[in-house]
mmCIF file of C-alpha atoms in Angstrom:
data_model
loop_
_atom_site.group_PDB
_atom_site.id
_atom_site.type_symbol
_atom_site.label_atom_id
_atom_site.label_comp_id
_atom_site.label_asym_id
_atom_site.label_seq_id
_atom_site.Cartn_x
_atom_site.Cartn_y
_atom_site.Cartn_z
ATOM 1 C CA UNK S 15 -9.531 -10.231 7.744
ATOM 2 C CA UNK S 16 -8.752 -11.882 10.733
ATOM 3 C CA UNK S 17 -7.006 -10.861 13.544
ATOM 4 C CA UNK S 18 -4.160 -13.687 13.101
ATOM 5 C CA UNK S 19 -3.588 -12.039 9.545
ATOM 6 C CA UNK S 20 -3.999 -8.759 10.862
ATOM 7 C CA UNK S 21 -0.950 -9.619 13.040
ATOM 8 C CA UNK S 22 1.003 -11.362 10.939
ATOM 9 C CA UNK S 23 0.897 -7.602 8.857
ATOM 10 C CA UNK S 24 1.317 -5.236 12.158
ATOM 11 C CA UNK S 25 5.144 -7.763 12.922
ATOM 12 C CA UNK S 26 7.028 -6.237 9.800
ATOM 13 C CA UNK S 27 5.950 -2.678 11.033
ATOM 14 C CA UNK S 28 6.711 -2.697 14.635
ATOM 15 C CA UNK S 29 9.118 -5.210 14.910
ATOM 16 C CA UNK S 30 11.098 -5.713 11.955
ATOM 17 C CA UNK S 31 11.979 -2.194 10.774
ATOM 18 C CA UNK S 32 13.101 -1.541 14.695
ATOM 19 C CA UNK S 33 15.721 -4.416 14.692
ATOM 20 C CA UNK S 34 17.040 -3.432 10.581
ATOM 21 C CA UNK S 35 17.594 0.150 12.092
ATOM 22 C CA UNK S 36 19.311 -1.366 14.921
ATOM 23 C CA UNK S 37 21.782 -3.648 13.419
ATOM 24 C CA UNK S 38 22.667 -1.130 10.405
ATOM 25 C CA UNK S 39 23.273 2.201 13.717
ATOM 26 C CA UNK S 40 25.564 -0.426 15.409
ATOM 27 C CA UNK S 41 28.007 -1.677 12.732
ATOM 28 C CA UNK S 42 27.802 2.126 11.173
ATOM 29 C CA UNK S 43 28.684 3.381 14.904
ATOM 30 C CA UNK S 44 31.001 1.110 15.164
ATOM 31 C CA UNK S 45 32.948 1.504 12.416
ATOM 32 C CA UNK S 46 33.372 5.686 13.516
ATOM 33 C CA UNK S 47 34.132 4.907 17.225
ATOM 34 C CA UNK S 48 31.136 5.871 18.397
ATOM 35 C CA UNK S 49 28.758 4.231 21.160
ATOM 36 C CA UNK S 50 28.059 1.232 18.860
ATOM 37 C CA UNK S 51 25.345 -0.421 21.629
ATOM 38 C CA UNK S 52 23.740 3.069 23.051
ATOM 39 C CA UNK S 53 23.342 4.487 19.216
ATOM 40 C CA UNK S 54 22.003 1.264 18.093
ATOM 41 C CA UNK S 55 19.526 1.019 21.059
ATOM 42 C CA UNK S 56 18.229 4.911 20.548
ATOM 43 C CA UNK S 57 17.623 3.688 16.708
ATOM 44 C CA UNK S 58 15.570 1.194 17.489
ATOM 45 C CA UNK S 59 13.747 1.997 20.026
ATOM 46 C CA UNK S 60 13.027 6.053 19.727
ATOM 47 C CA UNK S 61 9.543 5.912 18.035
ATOM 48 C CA UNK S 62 8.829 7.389 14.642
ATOM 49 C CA UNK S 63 12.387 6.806 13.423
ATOM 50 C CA UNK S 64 13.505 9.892 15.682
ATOM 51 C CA UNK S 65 16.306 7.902 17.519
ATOM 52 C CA UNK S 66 17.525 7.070 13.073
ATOM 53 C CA UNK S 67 17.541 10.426 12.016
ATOM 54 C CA UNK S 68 19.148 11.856 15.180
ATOM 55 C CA UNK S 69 22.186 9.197 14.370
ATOM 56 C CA UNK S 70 22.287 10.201 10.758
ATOM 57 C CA UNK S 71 22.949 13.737 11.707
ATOM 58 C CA UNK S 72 25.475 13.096 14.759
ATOM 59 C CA UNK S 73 27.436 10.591 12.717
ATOM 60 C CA UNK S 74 28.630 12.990 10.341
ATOM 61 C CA UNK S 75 31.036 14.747 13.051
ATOM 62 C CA UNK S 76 32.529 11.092 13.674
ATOM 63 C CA UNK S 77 35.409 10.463 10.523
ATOM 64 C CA UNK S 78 34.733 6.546 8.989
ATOM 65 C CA UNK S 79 37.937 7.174 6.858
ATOM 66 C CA UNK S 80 40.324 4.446 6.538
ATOM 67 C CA UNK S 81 43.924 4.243 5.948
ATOM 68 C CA UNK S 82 44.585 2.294 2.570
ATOM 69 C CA UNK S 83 47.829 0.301 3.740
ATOM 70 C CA UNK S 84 46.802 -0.820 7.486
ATOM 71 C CA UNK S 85 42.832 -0.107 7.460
ATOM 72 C CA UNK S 86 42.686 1.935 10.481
ATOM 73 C CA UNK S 87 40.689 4.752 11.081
ATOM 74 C CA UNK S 88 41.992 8.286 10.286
ATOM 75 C CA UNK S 89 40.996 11.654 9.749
ATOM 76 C CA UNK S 90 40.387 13.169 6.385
ATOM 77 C CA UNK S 91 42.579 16.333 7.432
ATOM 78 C CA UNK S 92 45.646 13.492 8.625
ATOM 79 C CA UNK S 93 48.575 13.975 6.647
ATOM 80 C CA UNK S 94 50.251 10.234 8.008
ATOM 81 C CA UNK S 95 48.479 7.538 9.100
ATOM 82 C CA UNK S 96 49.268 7.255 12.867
ATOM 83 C CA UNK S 97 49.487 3.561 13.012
ATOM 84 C CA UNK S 98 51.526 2.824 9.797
ATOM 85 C CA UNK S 99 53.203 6.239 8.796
ATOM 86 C CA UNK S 100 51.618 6.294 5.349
ATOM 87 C CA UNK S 101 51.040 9.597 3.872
ATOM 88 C CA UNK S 102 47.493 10.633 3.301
ATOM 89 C CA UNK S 103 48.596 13.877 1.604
ATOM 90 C CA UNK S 104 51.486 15.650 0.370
ATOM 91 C CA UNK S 105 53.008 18.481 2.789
ATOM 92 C CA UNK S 106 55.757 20.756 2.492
ATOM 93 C CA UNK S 107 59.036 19.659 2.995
ATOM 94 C CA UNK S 108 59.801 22.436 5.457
ATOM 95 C CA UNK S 109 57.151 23.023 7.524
ATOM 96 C CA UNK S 110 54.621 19.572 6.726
ATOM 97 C CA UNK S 111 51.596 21.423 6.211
ATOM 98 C CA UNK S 112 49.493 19.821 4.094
ATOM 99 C CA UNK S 113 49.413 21.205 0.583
ATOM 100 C CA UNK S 114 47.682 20.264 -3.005
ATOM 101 C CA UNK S 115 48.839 18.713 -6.283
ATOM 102 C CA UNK S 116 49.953 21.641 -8.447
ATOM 103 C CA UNK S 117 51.132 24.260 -6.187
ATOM 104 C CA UNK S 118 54.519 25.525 -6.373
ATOM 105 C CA UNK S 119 54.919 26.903 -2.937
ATOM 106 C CA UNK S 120 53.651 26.418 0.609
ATOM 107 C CA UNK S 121 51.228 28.646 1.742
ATOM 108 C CA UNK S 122 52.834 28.003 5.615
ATOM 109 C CA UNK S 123 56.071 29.055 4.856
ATOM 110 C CA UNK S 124 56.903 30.122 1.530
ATOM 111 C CA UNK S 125 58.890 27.142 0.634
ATOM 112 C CA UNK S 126 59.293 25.881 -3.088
ATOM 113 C CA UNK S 127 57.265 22.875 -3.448
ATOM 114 C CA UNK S 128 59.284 22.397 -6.922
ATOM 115 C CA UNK S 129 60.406 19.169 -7.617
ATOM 116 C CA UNK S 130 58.727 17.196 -4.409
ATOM 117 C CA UNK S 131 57.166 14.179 -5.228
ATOM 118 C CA UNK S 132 53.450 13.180 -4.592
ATOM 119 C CA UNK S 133 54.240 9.948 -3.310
ATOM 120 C CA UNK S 134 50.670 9.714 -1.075
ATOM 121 C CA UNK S 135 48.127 7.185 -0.655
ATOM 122 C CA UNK S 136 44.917 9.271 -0.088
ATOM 123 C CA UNK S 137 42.323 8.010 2.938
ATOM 124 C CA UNK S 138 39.962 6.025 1.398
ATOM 125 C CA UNK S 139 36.247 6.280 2.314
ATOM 126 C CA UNK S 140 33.815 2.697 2.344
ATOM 127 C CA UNK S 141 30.864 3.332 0.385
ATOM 128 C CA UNK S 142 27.727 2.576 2.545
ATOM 129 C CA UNK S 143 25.146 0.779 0.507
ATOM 130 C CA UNK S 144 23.405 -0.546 3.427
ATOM 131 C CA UNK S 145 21.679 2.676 4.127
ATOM 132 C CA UNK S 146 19.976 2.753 0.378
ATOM 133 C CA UNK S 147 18.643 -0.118 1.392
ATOM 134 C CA UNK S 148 17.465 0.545 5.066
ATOM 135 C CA UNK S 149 15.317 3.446 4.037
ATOM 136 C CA UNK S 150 13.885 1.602 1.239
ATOM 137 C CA UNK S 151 12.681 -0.816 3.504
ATOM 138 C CA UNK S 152 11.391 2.122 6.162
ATOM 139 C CA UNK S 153 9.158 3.049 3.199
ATOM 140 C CA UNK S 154 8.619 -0.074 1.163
ATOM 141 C CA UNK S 155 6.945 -1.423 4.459
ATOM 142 C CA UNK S 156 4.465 1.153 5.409
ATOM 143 C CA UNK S 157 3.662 1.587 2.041
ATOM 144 C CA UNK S 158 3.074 -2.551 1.394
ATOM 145 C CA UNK S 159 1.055 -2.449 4.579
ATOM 146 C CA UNK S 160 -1.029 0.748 3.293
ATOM 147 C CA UNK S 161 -2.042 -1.036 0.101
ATOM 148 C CA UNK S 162 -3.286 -4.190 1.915
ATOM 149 C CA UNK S 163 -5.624 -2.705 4.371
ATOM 150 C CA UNK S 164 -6.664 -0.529 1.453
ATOM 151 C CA UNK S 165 -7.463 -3.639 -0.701
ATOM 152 C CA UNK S 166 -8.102 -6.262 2.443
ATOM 153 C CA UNK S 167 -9.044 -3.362 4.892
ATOM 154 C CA UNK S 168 -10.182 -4.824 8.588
ATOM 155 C CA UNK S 169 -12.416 -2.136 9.026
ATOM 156 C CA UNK S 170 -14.741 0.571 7.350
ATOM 157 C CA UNK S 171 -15.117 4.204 7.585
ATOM 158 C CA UNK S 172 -16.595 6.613 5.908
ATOM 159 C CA UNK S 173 -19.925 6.172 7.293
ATOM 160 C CA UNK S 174 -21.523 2.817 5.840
ATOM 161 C CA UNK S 175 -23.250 0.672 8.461
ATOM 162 C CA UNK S 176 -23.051 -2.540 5.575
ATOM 163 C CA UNK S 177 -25.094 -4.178 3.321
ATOM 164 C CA UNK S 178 -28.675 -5.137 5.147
ATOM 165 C CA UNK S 179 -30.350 -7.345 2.542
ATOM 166 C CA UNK S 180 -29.093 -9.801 -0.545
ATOM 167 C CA UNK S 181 -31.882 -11.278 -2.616
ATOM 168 C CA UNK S 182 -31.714 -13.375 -5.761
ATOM 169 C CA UNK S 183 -35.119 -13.638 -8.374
ATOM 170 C CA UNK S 184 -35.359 -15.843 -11.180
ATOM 171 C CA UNK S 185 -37.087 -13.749 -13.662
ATOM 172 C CA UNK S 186 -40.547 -14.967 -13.664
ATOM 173 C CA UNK S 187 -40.846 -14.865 -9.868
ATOM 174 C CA UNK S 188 -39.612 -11.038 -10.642
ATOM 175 C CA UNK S 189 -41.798 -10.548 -13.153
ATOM 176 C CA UNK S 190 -44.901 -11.376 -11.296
ATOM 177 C CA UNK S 191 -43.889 -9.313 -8.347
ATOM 178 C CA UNK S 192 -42.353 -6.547 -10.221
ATOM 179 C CA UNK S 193 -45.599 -5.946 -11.912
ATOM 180 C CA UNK S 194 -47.996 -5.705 -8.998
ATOM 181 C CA UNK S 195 -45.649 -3.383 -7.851
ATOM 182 C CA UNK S 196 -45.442 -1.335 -11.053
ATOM 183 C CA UNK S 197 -41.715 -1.641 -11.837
ATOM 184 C CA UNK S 198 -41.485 -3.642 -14.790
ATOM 185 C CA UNK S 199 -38.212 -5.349 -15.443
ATOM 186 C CA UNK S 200 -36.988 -1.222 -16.429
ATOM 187 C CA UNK S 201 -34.992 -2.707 -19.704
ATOM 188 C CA UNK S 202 -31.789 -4.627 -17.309
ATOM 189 C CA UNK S 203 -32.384 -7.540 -19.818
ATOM 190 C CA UNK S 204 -32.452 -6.316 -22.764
ATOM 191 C CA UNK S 205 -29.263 -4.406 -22.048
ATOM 192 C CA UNK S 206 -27.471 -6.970 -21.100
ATOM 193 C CA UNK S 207 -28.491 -9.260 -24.074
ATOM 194 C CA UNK S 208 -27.585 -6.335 -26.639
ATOM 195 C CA UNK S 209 -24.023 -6.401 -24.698
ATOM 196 C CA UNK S 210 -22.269 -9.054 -22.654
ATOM 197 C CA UNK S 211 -19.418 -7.167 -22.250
ATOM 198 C CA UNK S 212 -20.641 -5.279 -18.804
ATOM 199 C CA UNK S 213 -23.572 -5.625 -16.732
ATOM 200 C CA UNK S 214 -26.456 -3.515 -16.676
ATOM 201 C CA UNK S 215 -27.761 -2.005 -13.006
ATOM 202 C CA UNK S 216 -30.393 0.837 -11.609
ATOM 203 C CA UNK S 217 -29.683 2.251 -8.130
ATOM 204 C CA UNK S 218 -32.154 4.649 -6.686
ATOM 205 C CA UNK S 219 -31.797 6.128 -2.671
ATOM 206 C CA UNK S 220 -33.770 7.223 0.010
ATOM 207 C CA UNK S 221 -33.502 8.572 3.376
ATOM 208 C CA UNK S 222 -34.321 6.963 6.394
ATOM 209 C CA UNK S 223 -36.117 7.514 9.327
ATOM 210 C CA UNK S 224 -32.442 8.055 10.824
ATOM 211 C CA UNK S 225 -31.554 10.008 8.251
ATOM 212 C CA UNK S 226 -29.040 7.320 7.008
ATOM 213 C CA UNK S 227 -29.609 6.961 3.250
ATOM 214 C CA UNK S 228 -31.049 3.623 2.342
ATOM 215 C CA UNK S 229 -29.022 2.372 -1.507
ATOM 216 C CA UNK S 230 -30.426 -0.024 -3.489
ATOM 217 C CA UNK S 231 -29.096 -1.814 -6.294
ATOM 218 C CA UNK S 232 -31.396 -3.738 -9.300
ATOM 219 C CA UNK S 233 -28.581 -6.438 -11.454
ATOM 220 C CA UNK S 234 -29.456 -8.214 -14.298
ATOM 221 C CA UNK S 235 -27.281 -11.265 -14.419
ATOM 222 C CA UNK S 236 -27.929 -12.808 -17.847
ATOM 223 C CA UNK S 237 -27.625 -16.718 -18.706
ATOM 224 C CA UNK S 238 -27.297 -17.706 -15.429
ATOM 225 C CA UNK S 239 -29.609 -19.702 -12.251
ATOM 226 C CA UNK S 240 -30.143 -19.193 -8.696
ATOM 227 C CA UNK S 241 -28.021 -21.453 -7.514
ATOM 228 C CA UNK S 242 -24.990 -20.336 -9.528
ATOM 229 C CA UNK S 243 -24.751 -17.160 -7.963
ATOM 230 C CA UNK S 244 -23.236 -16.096 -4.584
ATOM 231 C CA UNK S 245 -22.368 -12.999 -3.040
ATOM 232 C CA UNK S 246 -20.220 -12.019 0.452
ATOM 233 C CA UNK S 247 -19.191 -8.893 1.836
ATOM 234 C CA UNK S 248 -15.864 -7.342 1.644
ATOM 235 C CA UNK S 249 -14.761 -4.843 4.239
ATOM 236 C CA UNK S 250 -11.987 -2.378 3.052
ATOM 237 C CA UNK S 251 -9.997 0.816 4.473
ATOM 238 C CA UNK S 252 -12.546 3.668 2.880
ATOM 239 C CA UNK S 253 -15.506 1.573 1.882
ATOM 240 C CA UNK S 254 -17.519 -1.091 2.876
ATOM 241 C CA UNK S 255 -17.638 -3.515 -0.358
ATOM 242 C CA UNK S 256 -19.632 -6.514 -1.709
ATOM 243 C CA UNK S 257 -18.353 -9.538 -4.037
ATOM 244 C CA UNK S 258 -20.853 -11.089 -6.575
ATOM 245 C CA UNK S 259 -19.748 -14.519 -8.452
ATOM 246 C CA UNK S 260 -22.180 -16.463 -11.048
ATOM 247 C CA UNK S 261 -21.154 -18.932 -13.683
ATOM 248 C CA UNK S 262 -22.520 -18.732 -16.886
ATOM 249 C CA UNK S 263 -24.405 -20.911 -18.379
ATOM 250 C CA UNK S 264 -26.252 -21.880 -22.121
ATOM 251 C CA UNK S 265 -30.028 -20.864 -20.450
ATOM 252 C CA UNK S 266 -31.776 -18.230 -21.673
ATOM 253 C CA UNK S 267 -32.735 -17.063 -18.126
ATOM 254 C CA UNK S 268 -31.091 -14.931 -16.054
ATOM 255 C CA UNK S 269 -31.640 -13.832 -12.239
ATOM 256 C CA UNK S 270 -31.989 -10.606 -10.770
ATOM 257 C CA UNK S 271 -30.260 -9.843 -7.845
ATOM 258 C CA UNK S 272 -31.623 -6.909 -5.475
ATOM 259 C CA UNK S 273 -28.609 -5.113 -2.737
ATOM 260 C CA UNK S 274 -29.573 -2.771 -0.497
ATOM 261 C CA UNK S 275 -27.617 -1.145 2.362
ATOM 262 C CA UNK S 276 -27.388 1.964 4.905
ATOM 263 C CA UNK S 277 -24.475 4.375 4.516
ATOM 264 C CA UNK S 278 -23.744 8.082 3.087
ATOM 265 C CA UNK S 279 -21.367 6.247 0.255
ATOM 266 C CA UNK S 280 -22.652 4.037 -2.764
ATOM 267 C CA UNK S 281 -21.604 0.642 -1.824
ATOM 268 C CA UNK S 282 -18.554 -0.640 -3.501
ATOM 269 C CA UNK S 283 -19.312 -3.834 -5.572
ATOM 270 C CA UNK S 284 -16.767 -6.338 -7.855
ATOM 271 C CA UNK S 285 -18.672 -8.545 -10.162
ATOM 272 C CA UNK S 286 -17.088 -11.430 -11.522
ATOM 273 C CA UNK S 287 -18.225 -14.246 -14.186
ATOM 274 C CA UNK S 288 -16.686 -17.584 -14.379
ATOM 275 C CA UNK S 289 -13.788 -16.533 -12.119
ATOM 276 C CA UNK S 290 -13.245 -13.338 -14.545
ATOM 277 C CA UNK S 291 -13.911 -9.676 -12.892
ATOM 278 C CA UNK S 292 -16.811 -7.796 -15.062
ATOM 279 C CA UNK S 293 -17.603 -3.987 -15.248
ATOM 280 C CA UNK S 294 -20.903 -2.872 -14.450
ATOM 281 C CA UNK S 295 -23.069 0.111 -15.267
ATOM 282 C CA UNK S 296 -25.146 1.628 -12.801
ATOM 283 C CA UNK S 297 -28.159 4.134 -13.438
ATOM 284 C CA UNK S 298 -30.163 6.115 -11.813
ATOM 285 C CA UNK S 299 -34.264 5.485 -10.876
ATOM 286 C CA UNK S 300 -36.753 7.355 -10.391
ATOM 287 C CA UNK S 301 -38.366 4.925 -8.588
ATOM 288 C CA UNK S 302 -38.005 3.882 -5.351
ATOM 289 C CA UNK S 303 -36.419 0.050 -5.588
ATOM 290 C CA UNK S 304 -36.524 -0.295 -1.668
ATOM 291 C CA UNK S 305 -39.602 -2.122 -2.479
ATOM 292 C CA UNK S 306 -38.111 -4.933 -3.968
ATOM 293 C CA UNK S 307 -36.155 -5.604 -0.437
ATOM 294 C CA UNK S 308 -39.876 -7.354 0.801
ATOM 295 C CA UNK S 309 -40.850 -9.330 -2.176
ATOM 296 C CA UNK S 310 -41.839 -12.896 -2.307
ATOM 297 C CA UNK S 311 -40.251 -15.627 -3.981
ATOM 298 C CA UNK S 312 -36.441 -14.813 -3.040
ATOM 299 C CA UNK S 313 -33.538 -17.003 -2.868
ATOM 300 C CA UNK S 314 -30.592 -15.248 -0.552
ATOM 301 C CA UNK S 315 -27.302 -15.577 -1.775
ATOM 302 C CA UNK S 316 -24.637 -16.969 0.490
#
């Protein structure tokens, strides 16, 4: 991945989540009387969402009722609204504490509350849908980025220094080296023949001189030629990967195709016929296939 693309990904993280969080702490702040610009700054700039969740839990202490009639801001213990008189609650006609639908007298000052009327318009309180959405996006985000480097990764861990050697055989030129060798063609073919539905593979491993393990990878690719085949390398979060394409064709031929690579992981390879992916099995060998990496008569695969 390049490091344009790569950029284009990091934006959303650092830049856009910083400015949501922003604009959401200054209209919320705003709204309760609060510091609208200072809040809205701390959101946005405090890293790991601190400067958010520090908001979340002053705000509370700050009232965003409203009075139904004029809109202003009140208090949800206010009995009148202070700007238009409206009653928020019912009180007692003697004393005005505030009192509750059903009692019969004040618990201020004894007073019957028989017969008063509950003429009130209650504070109302706006329903804040924006903040659903805000955290959705905190984690949507992350989570979006996660999954691409996982499945476009820039870089490799897990200890695999790649794949060092990509070799296409038709199958006589295999044949004839194969048996000097003492390999044989080890039955790939006539797996792959008996079922199309997957391809057939031996991997066998051995340390070297580094102590790195040294993979290598034997494919039968059935009904296919040399020149229909290409492979590239893939680079992902956790594993270092490989991409093999072929079209088929109506020949009776097929190619073998020999990977080999350093690293303490089995390479991760996608196989994929005529533009559709295909599952591959993969057994072990006795043998050691490192041999094939030197043979004659190869065609690399770019």
């Amino acid at each position: 991945m390049s490091i344009v693309a790569v950029t284009l990904l990091l934006v959303p993280l650092f830049l856009v989540i910083p400015i949501l969080l922003g604009v959401y702490t200054y209209r919320d702040a705003k709204r309760r009387g609060m510091n609208a610009p200072l809040w809205a700054l701390v959101a946005a700039l405090a890293p790991t969402f601190l400067g958010f969740l520090i908001y979340l839990l002053v705000r509370g202490s700050h009232s965003d009722w409203k009075c139904p009639r004029c809109g202003g801001a009140v208090e949800e213990t206010y009995v009148v609204c202070p700007r238009c008189g409206a009653r928020l609650k019912a009180s007692c006609p003697r004393c005005g504490a505030p009192v509750e639908a059903g009692w019969k007298v004040c618990p201020q000052c004894a007073a019957s509350l028989e017969g008063e009327g509950l003429d009130i318009t209650p504070p109302v309180k706006p329903r804040d849908k924006a903040l659903g959405k805000i955290l959705a996006v905190v984690i949507l985000i992350p989570v979006a980025f996660l999954v691409l480097l996982l499945n476009f990764g820039v870089y490799s861990v897990a200890g695999s220094s790649g794949v060092s050697h990509t070799a296409c055989y038709d199958e006589w030129a295999f044949y004839l080296e194969t048996r000097e060798m003492g390999l044989g063609q080890m039955g790939l073919k006539e797996q792959a023949l008996q079922d199309e539905s997957k391809l057939w593979a031996v991997v066998s491993q051995d340390r070297t001189g580094s102590g790195e393990i040294l993979w290598t990878c034997l494919l039968y690719l059935p009904h296919t030629e040399l020149d229909l085949v290409s492979t590239g390398e893939t680079e992902r979060l956790l594993h270092h990967g490989m991409e093999v394409a072929y079209t088929r064709t109506d020949t009776d031929q097929g190619v073998y195709l020999v990977l080999s690579w350093c690293g303490e992981k089995e390479l991760k390879l996608t196989v994929t016929r005529d533009g559709k992916r295909v599952p591959w099995v993969a057994g072990e060998c006795g043998q050691d296939l490192s041999l094939l990496s030197g043979m004659e008569g190869a065609e690399h695969c770019d």
